């Protein structure tokens, strides 16, 4: 760690040498093609074209055509249709981890282990490889960006109520009660995103919760696992006491409360701080900080979960899968590319060396600037190293995602206890998966 | 002779081609798709297997889908009549206004919401429905959650009413403008009061226009989609709030084209039956 950091520091100083030294720090990539090829890339990363210019300089035989479809459901529908139709799919596409299994299941993704991808496993943060290679052999994608969990908090509010940054969930609960009492209920310590299943799952993930597991041709689904029950009971208790809110994420209501000092903390992914800086602007700027998420056991190493993040797949329709694999590897491992993707798009790297990248530690620019000039990336890097490796997603996750909101709505209305809500979530999702032909237990 | 018989067909060809390409073919394809079910064996892509009428049987046993149809019936019983009554009242008032400026101003003002696309209207109202920011909540000091599942249907009904009342009003108003003024004169000579003119002359003459707006409203109600869909990120909106959101998710989220197609066919038949029922009842009163 320290060695890497020192090396990176030297990089920043010697500007003239930066480019050549940066390449020296990169792993040896596969050789480029000897004759010219063109790769079509679907991605929603802002400013990717600038990153690609450096790539084509290094591999003049590869021409890259970028198509920015903006991300979200529409992009997936288009990719799904192209895969189903058997033509029109790009060589490389960006896909979020949670949606990978659904695409792997269509048979439209190339197994990159055939092109030597497994040789690069060691360069990635271990848990990210688990996301793209669930069985440890076939590789469905190259990890791109990640969303490890940390806690954002209002330094001024905690100081005002004389509360130390909570390190455990027990301390967090105590702080929640204190904030409610001292503010006469006007300020809430935290917020529960009741319509974002991956947010909740990241909290259970941090506790070792496992929701899906592929076993050969069949699956095991345990949405109501013990971590899941522990986490939900804990939060429901705070919600019922009125100590944490249930505002919808990214809504006007949420940003208003966060900017007005009515919310003191929230658990957010590594891509979250950019949203705070962007949505709140000057409101409450400089008052925020980032700390590791509270732990269940005091004094243990920081354990975290992940929310969001994406990977680069190569489709079976690609005529140049080797070149496509090379591009996907370069895009996510070369310090040149990950620096550009962080600066232009706020992508928090999945590359192990990337976590110590000098660009991530620049505190004079947003999002760090919004967080009072704190080196927030180092907190997120620590979180990323504490993410459980074995976590998996199932192809029917999109349904599971929507069904979570349904059960949470019932729980918040008091119609179901947290345990009952999780049991219903498990039962309805299991019935759905079976109805759609999956072999699930 | 033969040339004569061919001539109308020759002129009809462009229309027929378009009709077949954009109506008959998609409906036929949907019917064909609806006969296939999604099957999977272990790992790998799902296959579409011929399943006969299985999707239709599933649709009629699917409590989620039936619930979405019930929501629509609720809409038809509450929102549509309310909207048409308000639209009629506005049209009658506008018709009796003497000042040309006021008439033009209000006509435009009432019509304006219709020019806002459904998605934008949803976003706009989404802000107004925010629990802590809603102006209504700020004024009354209440903490109504307009997006909670208890009153969500009414919140959506409000958006739809806001959007479509002006549109319907214009249709009804245009119908009133077409009434020859001598009918009113005759009524006045017979000693009819303002109210009598409205009740016994204007309203009966509005019946065809009301039937038209009614039918359009029934069909429009069946198609409600963008309003609930835009509200989804702001709170919990059930998958089956309307039949259209439910069938969209079956296709776009679950990739079940066969079931989605079957649901669409069932909905088309349902709309057909409902509009027929509506037409018969309206005519029956005459």
XYZ file of C-alpha atoms in Angstrom:
727
model
C 0.000 0.000 0.000
C 2.557 2.498 1.131
C 4.875 1.672 -1.717
C 2.121 2.233 -4.229
C 1.222 5.528 -2.638
C 4.810 6.751 -2.729
C 5.177 5.786 -6.330
C 1.964 7.610 -7.158
C 3.148 10.705 -5.349
C 6.267 10.767 -7.452
C 4.095 10.425 -10.525
C 2.179 13.545 -9.727
C 5.355 15.580 -9.328
C 7.147 14.603 -12.493
C 4.591 15.901 -14.942
C 6.801 15.501 -17.983
C 7.451 11.877 -17.201
C 3.907 11.175 -16.044
C 2.671 9.445 -19.187
C 5.571 7.051 -19.568
C 5.796 6.267 -15.867
C 2.052 5.684 -15.734
C 2.397 2.982 -18.343
C 5.186 1.422 -16.384
C 2.799 0.981 -13.467
C 0.221 -0.718 -15.673
C 0.141 -4.492 -16.099
C 1.370 -5.924 -19.389
C -1.663 -5.981 -21.699
C -2.201 -8.584 -24.428
C -0.736 -7.727 -27.832
C -2.923 -5.689 -30.169
C -4.147 -7.019 -33.514
C -1.799 -6.834 -36.496
C -4.481 -5.710 -38.946
C -6.923 -2.837 -38.390
C -10.174 -3.575 -36.549
C -13.064 -1.411 -35.391
C -14.790 -1.931 -32.055
C -18.222 -0.578 -31.203
C -18.585 0.334 -27.546
C -21.838 1.101 -25.687
C -21.164 3.072 -22.546
C -22.659 5.925 -20.533
C -19.361 7.121 -19.034
C -19.069 10.886 -19.617
C -15.968 11.912 -21.559
C -15.073 8.382 -22.617
C -14.018 9.654 -26.046
C -11.094 11.517 -24.473
C -9.961 8.368 -22.666
C -10.138 6.411 -25.883
C -7.810 8.827 -27.713
C -4.976 7.613 -25.478
C -5.896 4.022 -26.273
C -5.812 4.449 -30.034
C -2.444 6.161 -29.720
C -1.121 3.034 -28.042
C -2.974 0.591 -30.311
C -3.232 2.329 -33.682
C -4.756 -0.758 -35.276
C -7.899 -0.541 -33.136
C -10.512 2.061 -33.977
C -13.140 2.682 -31.307
C -16.682 3.787 -32.081
C -18.468 4.961 -28.941
C -22.248 5.016 -28.599
C -23.559 6.708 -25.468
C -27.078 5.433 -24.822
C -27.318 7.194 -21.491
C -27.605 4.074 -19.338
C -30.660 2.837 -17.486
C -33.430 0.443 -18.518
C -33.578 1.646 -22.146
C -29.936 0.705 -22.731
C -30.535 -2.774 -21.385
C -33.669 -3.238 -23.462
C -31.664 -2.313 -26.554
C -28.841 -4.693 -25.700
C -31.296 -7.462 -24.845
C -33.101 -6.971 -28.158
C -29.839 -7.010 -30.136
C -28.744 -10.198 -28.405
C -32.139 -11.808 -29.044
C -32.128 -10.677 -32.671
C -28.654 -12.147 -33.211
C -27.239 -8.983 -34.756
C -26.697 -5.334 -33.940
C -25.021 -5.835 -30.578
C -21.785 -3.910 -29.916
C -18.389 -5.490 -29.278
C -18.160 -4.048 -25.787
C -21.018 -2.847 -23.567
C -21.327 -1.430 -20.071
C -23.534 -3.459 -17.710
C -24.155 -3.030 -13.972
C -23.200 -5.968 -11.752
C -26.763 -6.692 -10.672
C -27.870 -7.111 -14.287
C -24.913 -9.251 -15.429
C -26.491 -12.639 -14.599
C -29.606 -11.771 -16.601
C -27.389 -11.083 -19.625
C -25.121 -14.067 -19.009
C -28.303 -16.121 -19.017
C -29.201 -15.006 -22.537
C -26.029 -16.667 -23.789
C -25.055 -13.427 -25.510
C -21.934 -12.704 -23.468
C -18.529 -14.047 -24.489
C -16.622 -16.020 -21.867
C -13.512 -13.866 -21.552
C -11.514 -16.593 -19.831
C -10.959 -17.900 -23.376
C -9.022 -14.727 -24.117
C -6.838 -14.870 -21.057
C -8.942 -12.654 -18.777
C -8.213 -14.827 -15.747
C -4.554 -13.719 -15.901
C -5.722 -10.255 -14.865
C -7.785 -11.324 -11.877
C -4.954 -10.371 -9.501
C -5.054 -6.738 -10.591
C -8.643 -6.210 -9.419
C -10.082 -5.713 -5.962
C -10.998 -9.330 -5.085
C -14.749 -8.870 -4.556
C -15.194 -7.221 -7.968
C -13.891 -10.360 -9.671
C -16.495 -12.384 -7.803
C -19.131 -10.174 -9.427
C -18.007 -10.945 -12.998
C -16.880 -14.546 -12.509
C -19.344 -16.184 -10.094
C -18.010 -19.733 -10.525
C -14.334 -18.711 -10.611
C -13.828 -20.021 -14.151
C -15.995 -18.342 -16.758
C -15.510 -14.560 -16.893
C -18.546 -12.620 -18.133
C -17.144 -9.114 -17.892
C -14.234 -6.961 -16.782
C -15.020 -4.938 -13.627
C -15.196 -1.195 -14.248
C -16.447 0.971 -11.391
C -17.710 0.187 -7.923
C -19.931 1.576 -5.194
C -18.538 0.447 -1.847
C -20.539 1.759 1.107
C -19.473 4.471 3.531
C -21.358 6.897 5.764
C -21.704 10.532 4.741
C -22.444 12.840 7.653
C -22.943 16.462 8.602
C -19.963 17.396 10.746
C -21.685 20.563 12.017
C -24.806 18.734 13.198
C -22.935 15.997 15.042
C -20.740 18.656 16.704
C -23.796 20.733 17.619
C -25.337 17.800 19.473
C -21.963 16.765 20.857
C -21.979 13.342 19.220
C -18.860 11.429 18.193
C -18.967 9.832 14.732
C -20.634 6.450 15.441
C -18.339 3.496 14.822
C -20.797 0.724 15.635
C -24.510 0.270 14.999
C -25.078 0.360 18.752
C -23.452 3.802 18.872
C -25.465 4.820 15.822
C -28.745 3.895 17.544
C -27.733 5.822 20.639
C -26.796 8.851 18.523
C -30.154 8.595 16.715
C -32.003 8.878 20.033
C -29.831 11.786 21.173
C -30.380 13.740 17.959
C -34.145 13.251 18.191
C -34.312 14.397 21.804
C -31.978 17.382 21.438
C -33.606 18.616 18.236
C -37.153 18.009 19.460
C -37.681 15.659 16.547
C -36.685 18.280 13.990
C -33.538 16.477 12.868
C -33.195 12.811 11.987
C -29.897 10.981 12.240
C -30.341 8.901 9.114
C -32.530 7.788 6.258
C -33.817 4.428 5.056
C -34.212 4.088 1.277
C -37.321 1.907 1.243
C -37.517 1.746 -2.551
C -33.895 0.754 -3.241
C -33.355 -2.961 -2.641
C -29.618 -2.779 -3.535
C -29.124 -0.132 -0.829
C -30.592 -2.419 1.808
C -28.788 -5.432 0.374
C -25.453 -3.609 0.598
C -26.007 -3.181 4.337
C -26.739 -6.890 4.744
C -23.835 -7.650 2.367
C -21.529 -5.843 4.786
C -22.666 -8.286 7.457
C -21.938 -11.290 5.238
C -25.537 -11.682 4.054
C -25.865 -13.843 0.949
C -29.035 -13.501 -1.147
C -28.401 -15.707 -4.171
C -26.031 -18.537 -4.932
C -25.657 -20.454 -8.162
C -25.098 -24.183 -7.713
C -24.383 -25.699 -11.094
C -27.608 -25.443 -13.043
C -29.740 -24.414 -10.111
C -29.963 -21.583 -7.635
C -30.427 -21.021 -3.941
C -32.271 -17.854 -2.944
C -32.217 -16.616 0.646
C -33.613 -13.092 0.736
C -34.668 -13.642 4.346
C -31.185 -14.588 5.568
C -30.141 -13.819 9.127
C -28.126 -10.678 8.216
C -31.060 -9.382 6.266
C -33.375 -9.870 9.255
C -30.902 -8.325 11.657
C -30.403 -5.240 9.494
C -34.095 -4.689 8.739
C -35.238 -5.120 12.348
C -32.594 -2.633 13.418
C -33.702 0.015 10.910
C -37.428 -0.572 11.406
C -36.934 0.043 15.097
C -35.274 3.422 14.408
C -37.981 4.310 11.865
C -40.784 3.516 14.319
C -39.157 5.692 16.962
C -39.016 8.516 14.414
C -35.225 8.699 14.623
C -34.542 7.999 10.953
C -36.561 9.069 7.918
C -37.813 7.191 4.877
C -37.405 9.796 2.150
C -37.130 8.543 -1.435
C -33.577 8.635 -2.749
C -32.594 11.431 -5.165
C -36.004 13.090 -4.682
C -36.543 16.812 -4.168
C -37.682 15.974 -0.642
C -34.440 14.192 0.120
C -32.102 16.890 -1.195
C -34.109 19.555 0.578
C -33.853 17.773 3.914
C -30.135 17.039 3.416
C -29.342 20.622 2.459
C -31.472 22.135 5.214
C -29.728 20.184 7.959
C -32.700 17.945 8.762
C -30.649 14.820 8.119
C -27.348 14.175 9.830
C -26.044 11.013 8.097
C -26.720 8.549 5.318
C -25.112 5.398 3.955
C -23.967 6.100 0.409
C -21.960 4.337 -2.307
C -18.659 5.703 -3.636
C -20.492 7.355 -6.519
C -22.842 9.080 -4.069
C -20.662 12.036 -2.987
C -20.589 13.325 -6.574
C -24.378 13.510 -6.381
C -24.250 15.485 -3.127
C -21.811 17.980 -4.597
C -23.869 18.247 -7.778
C -27.386 18.368 -6.302
C -26.730 20.493 -3.236
C -24.306 22.913 -4.918
C -23.475 25.581 -2.384
C -26.145 24.511 0.104
C -24.369 22.933 3.084
C -21.138 22.725 1.049
C -18.048 22.008 3.150
C -20.117 20.764 6.100
C -20.169 17.132 5.032
C -17.633 14.401 5.818
C -17.276 10.695 5.078
C -16.572 7.919 7.594
C -16.680 4.110 7.337
C -20.145 2.620 7.844
C -20.844 1.598 11.443
C -19.883 -1.985 12.262
C -21.782 -4.657 14.165
C -18.709 -5.603 16.165
C -16.584 -2.909 17.785
C -12.905 -2.755 16.929
C -13.082 -5.166 13.992
C -11.720 -4.350 10.546
C -14.111 -2.331 8.393
C -16.619 -4.552 6.617
C -18.685 -3.030 3.841
C -21.099 -3.819 1.024
C -21.478 -2.489 -2.456
C -24.277 -0.547 -4.177
C -24.163 -0.206 -7.972
C -21.064 -0.057 -10.103
C -20.644 -1.530 -13.536
C -18.553 -3.769 -15.761
C -17.658 -4.123 -19.452
C -18.968 -7.165 -21.277
C -17.913 -8.511 -24.667
C -20.777 -9.932 -26.706
C -20.682 -13.210 -28.608
C -21.553 -11.183 -31.704
C -18.160 -9.448 -31.609
C -15.970 -10.376 -34.573
C -12.846 -9.357 -32.655
C -13.284 -10.692 -29.144
C -9.528 -10.618 -28.429
C -9.252 -6.943 -29.299
C -12.472 -6.254 -27.378
C -11.084 -8.008 -24.314
C -7.865 -6.035 -24.630
C -9.857 -2.803 -24.743
C -11.961 -3.763 -21.701
C -8.817 -4.638 -19.751
C -6.989 -1.470 -20.757
C -10.018 0.696 -19.978
C -10.182 -0.604 -16.423
C -6.547 -1.246 -15.562
C -4.415 1.412 -17.242
C -3.829 4.296 -14.862
C -4.365 6.642 -17.779
C -7.908 5.428 -18.356
C -8.998 5.135 -14.739
C -7.667 8.601 -13.998
C -9.655 10.031 -16.905
C -12.804 8.092 -15.923
C -12.576 9.379 -12.352
C -11.992 12.962 -13.454
C -14.655 12.981 -16.172
C -17.251 10.592 -14.849
C -16.545 10.029 -11.158
C -16.065 6.291 -11.698
C -14.617 4.744 -8.555
C -12.148 2.148 -9.902
C -12.364 -1.609 -9.489
C -8.635 -1.910 -10.116
C -6.581 -2.613 -7.010
C -3.824 -0.146 -7.928
C -6.576 2.288 -8.959
C -7.691 2.693 -5.336
C -4.381 4.474 -4.651
C -4.494 6.584 -7.793
C -3.228 10.160 -7.221
C -6.268 11.632 -8.998
C -8.579 10.114 -6.377
C -6.727 11.904 -3.604
C -7.053 15.404 -5.078
C -9.035 17.264 -2.414
C -9.267 20.677 -4.027
C -11.928 19.517 -6.503
C -15.410 18.092 -6.088
C -16.577 15.811 -4.614
C -13.798 16.066 -1.990
C -14.066 19.851 -1.939
C -17.774 19.609 -1.041
C -16.750 17.311 1.800
C -14.617 19.960 3.428
C -11.437 19.033 1.558
C -11.354 15.589 3.131
C -9.659 12.795 1.174
C -12.936 10.870 0.942
C -11.566 8.391 -1.595
C -9.287 6.868 1.016
C -12.359 6.083 3.151
C -14.071 4.509 0.150
C -10.890 2.606 -0.801
C -10.835 1.148 2.708
C -14.520 0.233 2.314
C -13.848 -1.440 -1.040
C -11.193 -3.646 0.525
C -13.714 -4.686 3.161
C -16.432 -5.860 0.751
C -17.375 -9.535 1.047
C -16.068 -11.467 -1.960
C -18.732 -14.143 -2.411
C -21.769 -12.008 -3.063
C -23.844 -12.993 -6.121
C -26.872 -11.749 -8.048
C -29.581 -13.801 -9.770
C -30.994 -13.324 -13.275
C -34.439 -12.483 -11.855
C -33.040 -9.690 -9.700
C -35.063 -6.946 -11.493
C -38.264 -8.518 -10.151
C -36.756 -8.984 -6.685
C -35.844 -5.300 -6.750
C -39.441 -4.145 -7.365
C -40.933 -6.649 -4.946
C -38.734 -5.273 -2.158
C -40.471 -1.884 -2.444
C -43.836 -3.601 -2.155
C -42.924 -5.420 1.065
C -41.278 -2.330 2.577
C -44.434 -0.319 1.890
C -46.414 -2.875 3.889
C -43.840 -2.906 6.665
C -43.790 0.884 6.981
C -47.572 0.874 7.214
C -47.307 -1.626 10.051
C -49.064 -4.396 8.139
C -46.017 -6.668 8.304
C -43.207 -7.080 10.814
C -39.689 -6.870 9.318
C -39.358 -10.658 9.497
C -42.720 -11.170 7.809
C -41.814 -8.644 5.106
C -38.582 -10.487 4.338
C -40.357 -13.846 4.340
C -42.955 -12.487 1.910
C -40.153 -11.035 -0.236
C -38.503 -14.442 -0.338
C -41.741 -16.350 -1.023
C -43.027 -14.076 -3.811
C -39.635 -13.862 -5.518
C -39.200 -17.623 -5.310
C -42.617 -18.202 -6.851
C -41.760 -15.748 -9.611
C -38.385 -17.381 -10.360
C -39.991 -20.808 -10.520
C -42.776 -19.562 -12.743
C -40.110 -18.274 -15.131
C -38.448 -21.638 -15.374
C -35.523 -21.281 -12.986
C -34.548 -24.188 -10.788
C -34.482 -22.513 -7.380
C -34.533 -23.602 -3.812
C -65.789 -3.513 -66.566
C -62.769 -5.080 -64.945
C -60.971 -1.775 -65.062
C -63.838 -0.121 -63.261
C -63.791 -2.716 -60.523
C -60.031 -2.343 -60.069
C -60.010 1.437 -59.872
C -61.254 1.840 -56.268
C -58.802 -0.800 -55.159
C -56.026 1.065 -56.899
C -56.800 4.213 -54.919
C -57.303 2.276 -51.717
C -53.930 0.517 -51.980
C -51.817 3.088 -50.098
C -54.270 3.067 -47.228
C -54.625 -0.700 -47.238
C -50.871 -1.184 -47.258
C -50.449 1.115 -44.290
C -53.443 -0.499 -42.568
C -51.992 -3.965 -42.983
C -48.452 -2.902 -42.070
C -49.298 -0.817 -39.013
C -52.473 -2.398 -37.720
C -53.239 -5.902 -38.936
C -49.629 -7.123 -38.850
C -48.810 -5.956 -35.284
C -52.106 -7.297 -33.946
C -51.491 -10.570 -35.762
C -47.956 -10.711 -34.394
C -49.210 -10.015 -30.871
C -51.770 -12.825 -31.242
C -48.999 -15.141 -32.450
C -46.621 -14.091 -29.640
C -49.317 -14.605 -27.029
C -49.372 -18.315 -27.783
C -45.808 -18.818 -26.568
C -44.632 -19.275 -23.009
C -41.188 -18.689 -21.559
C -39.467 -21.930 -20.573
C -36.031 -22.561 -19.193
C -34.087 -25.641 -18.301
C -31.433 -24.867 -15.741
C -28.724 -22.481 -16.875
C -28.795 -20.554 -20.130
C -31.206 -18.533 -22.188
C -34.952 -18.961 -21.811
C -36.769 -20.529 -24.749
C -40.159 -19.597 -26.095
C -42.240 -22.730 -26.282
C -45.688 -23.066 -27.830
C -48.158 -23.050 -24.997
C -51.551 -22.689 -26.666
C -53.902 -20.611 -24.555
C -51.855 -21.031 -21.388
C -50.990 -17.317 -21.201
C -54.680 -16.418 -21.357
C -55.551 -18.888 -18.638
C -52.772 -17.383 -16.523
C -54.024 -13.837 -17.182
C -57.489 -14.629 -15.848
C -56.016 -16.283 -12.764
C -53.449 -13.536 -12.187
C -54.734 -11.622 -9.170
C -52.250 -8.807 -9.872
C -53.604 -8.276 -13.361
C -57.227 -8.504 -12.210
C -56.455 -5.961 -9.526
C -55.111 -3.563 -12.143
C -58.372 -3.913 -14.076
C -60.302 -3.149 -10.888
C -58.241 0.025 -10.496
C -59.301 1.019 -13.989
C -62.966 0.381 -13.202
C -62.595 2.630 -10.176
C -61.147 5.260 -12.471
C -64.074 4.895 -14.874
C -66.625 5.266 -12.105
C -65.032 8.251 -10.364
C -62.543 10.115 -12.536
C -64.225 10.012 -15.956
C -67.675 11.305 -14.874
C -66.075 13.953 -12.671
C -63.857 15.146 -15.496
C -66.729 15.238 -18.010
C -69.034 17.110 -15.634
C -66.370 19.745 -15.012
C -65.542 19.937 -18.724
C -69.242 20.372 -19.598
C -69.712 23.041 -16.956
C -66.661 24.931 -18.203
C -67.832 24.665 -21.812
C -71.291 26.001 -20.892
C -69.837 28.887 -18.927
C -67.400 29.737 -21.692
C -70.224 29.597 -24.219
C -72.259 32.133 -22.270
C -69.396 34.567 -21.766
C -69.962 37.632 -23.902
C -66.476 39.164 -23.929
C -64.390 37.806 -26.793
C -61.135 38.420 -24.933
C -62.245 36.570 -21.805
C -63.477 33.720 -23.963
C -60.161 33.389 -25.784
C -58.156 33.759 -22.594
C -60.001 31.089 -20.619
C -60.191 28.757 -23.587
C -56.399 28.847 -23.862
C -55.849 28.700 -20.109
C -58.015 25.603 -19.656
C -56.519 23.928 -22.691
C -52.918 24.607 -21.665
C -52.423 21.582 -19.362
C -53.203 19.284 -22.288
C -50.202 20.627 -24.179
C -47.923 19.381 -21.402
C -46.782 15.825 -22.242
C -47.845 13.119 -19.784
C -44.301 12.448 -18.596
C -43.672 16.122 -17.832
C -47.050 16.390 -16.101
C -46.066 13.412 -13.964
C -42.758 15.009 -13.011
C -44.434 18.345 -12.320
C -47.027 16.819 -10.030
C -44.356 14.591 -8.531
C -42.797 17.731 -7.088
C -46.146 19.050 -5.904
C -46.824 15.717 -4.198
C -43.536 15.692 -2.228
C -44.533 15.075 1.357
C -42.403 17.813 2.893
C -42.360 20.272 0.005
C -45.945 20.111 -1.272
C -47.465 23.609 -1.212
C -50.756 22.052 -0.154
C -49.091 20.507 2.883
C -47.259 23.759 3.638
C -50.470 25.786 3.585
C -52.611 23.349 5.544
C -49.798 22.256 7.843
C -50.743 18.640 7.135
C -48.286 15.871 6.335
C -50.291 14.106 3.654
C -48.246 11.610 1.675
C -49.881 11.880 -1.739
C -47.841 8.956 -2.990
C -48.764 6.506 -0.244
C -50.523 3.540 -1.750
C -53.840 4.406 -0.071
C -54.435 7.581 -2.058
C -51.996 7.081 -4.910
C -54.788 6.208 -7.334
C -56.525 9.490 -6.531
C -53.280 11.429 -6.958
C -52.894 9.896 -10.413
C -56.563 10.615 -11.132
C -55.899 14.236 -10.269
C -53.043 14.455 -12.785
C -55.196 12.866 -15.483
C -58.099 15.198 -14.736
C -55.785 18.209 -14.774
C -54.418 17.172 -18.172
C -57.607 16.172 -19.955
C -60.426 18.397 -18.662
C -59.400 21.296 -20.895
C -59.091 19.040 -23.902
C -62.592 17.661 -23.413
C -63.905 21.143 -22.735
C -62.669 22.316 -26.143
C -64.506 19.477 -27.893
C -67.736 20.249 -26.027
C -67.309 23.979 -26.529
C -66.825 23.473 -30.283
C -70.037 21.449 -30.363
C -71.909 24.299 -28.641
C -70.527 26.784 -31.155
C -72.035 24.714 -33.938
C -75.557 25.006 -32.552
C -77.538 27.367 -34.802
C -78.520 30.462 -32.833
C -82.114 30.358 -34.104
C -82.784 27.394 -31.833
C -81.920 29.570 -28.833
C -84.066 32.381 -30.209
C -87.004 30.018 -30.632
C -86.573 28.835 -27.057
C -86.449 32.409 -25.754
C -89.594 33.328 -27.665
C -91.247 30.339 -26.007
C -90.255 31.953 -22.688
C -87.391 29.662 -21.666
C -85.111 30.940 -18.903
C -81.305 30.664 -19.085
C -81.435 27.508 -17.031
C -84.157 26.028 -19.244
C -82.120 26.779 -22.371
C -79.162 25.007 -20.840
C -81.153 22.075 -19.545
C -83.497 21.450 -22.457
C -81.581 22.812 -25.448
C -77.837 22.880 -24.917
C -77.364 19.660 -22.953
C -79.377 17.426 -25.307
C -77.536 18.926 -28.260
C -74.247 18.166 -26.509
C -75.056 14.476 -26.284
C -73.115 13.374 -29.408
C -70.049 15.338 -28.302
C -70.372 13.910 -24.788
C -70.567 10.403 -26.197
C -67.409 11.057 -28.184
C -65.443 12.494 -25.249
C -66.790 9.679 -23.088
C -65.540 6.984 -25.442
C -62.161 8.688 -25.752
C -61.937 8.918 -21.973
C -62.726 5.229 -21.555
C -60.002 4.322 -24.045
C -57.579 6.873 -22.567
C -58.173 5.514 -19.067
C -57.248 2.024 -20.226
C -53.966 3.398 -21.495
C -52.798 5.255 -18.391
C -49.098 4.565 -18.136
C -46.712 7.498 -18.017
C -48.169 9.171 -14.900
C -47.734 6.181 -12.566
C -44.460 5.255 -14.237
C -42.906 8.662 -13.687
C -43.995 8.590 -10.030
C -42.254 5.251 -9.431
C -38.884 6.671 -8.325
C -40.594 9.033 -5.862
C -42.254 6.407 -3.753
C -43.774 2.971 -3.840
C -45.997 2.562 -6.894
C -47.321 -1.000 -7.229
C -46.401 -2.919 -10.398
C -50.087 -3.406 -11.085
C -51.365 0.122 -10.536
C -52.700 0.070 -14.120
C -52.868 -2.792 -16.653
C -50.388 -0.956 -18.886
C -47.662 -0.652 -16.251
C -48.182 -4.305 -15.405
C -47.853 -5.517 -18.969
C -44.923 -3.181 -19.651
C -43.024 -4.742 -16.742
C -43.904 -8.259 -17.939
C -42.171 -7.456 -21.233
C -39.436 -4.916 -20.471
C -38.384 -6.118 -17.031
C -39.158 -9.827 -17.178
C -38.588 -10.376 -20.904
C -41.841 -12.372 -21.078
C -43.072 -11.309 -24.508
C -45.718 -14.011 -24.727
C -47.454 -13.105 -21.501
C -47.219 -9.383 -22.268
C -48.846 -9.951 -25.645
C -51.636 -12.012 -24.077
C -52.291 -9.277 -21.507
C -52.419 -6.690 -24.296
C -54.984 -8.744 -26.213
C -57.124 -9.217 -23.099
C -56.958 -5.476 -22.452
C -57.948 -4.658 -26.029
C -61.010 -6.888 -25.689
C -61.806 -5.366 -22.307
C -61.640 -1.853 -23.798
C -63.819 -2.942 -26.690
C -66.458 -4.362 -24.366
C -66.380 -1.346 -22.057
C -66.728 1.190 -24.868
C -69.532 -0.888 -26.364
C -71.283 -0.971 -22.986
C -70.838 2.767 -22.654
C -72.164 3.469 -26.148
C -75.221 1.283 -25.637
C -76.103 2.915 -22.354
C -75.724 6.424 -23.698
C -77.846 5.607 -26.718
C -80.356 3.798 -24.535
C -81.094 7.010 -22.685
C -82.021 8.886 -25.833
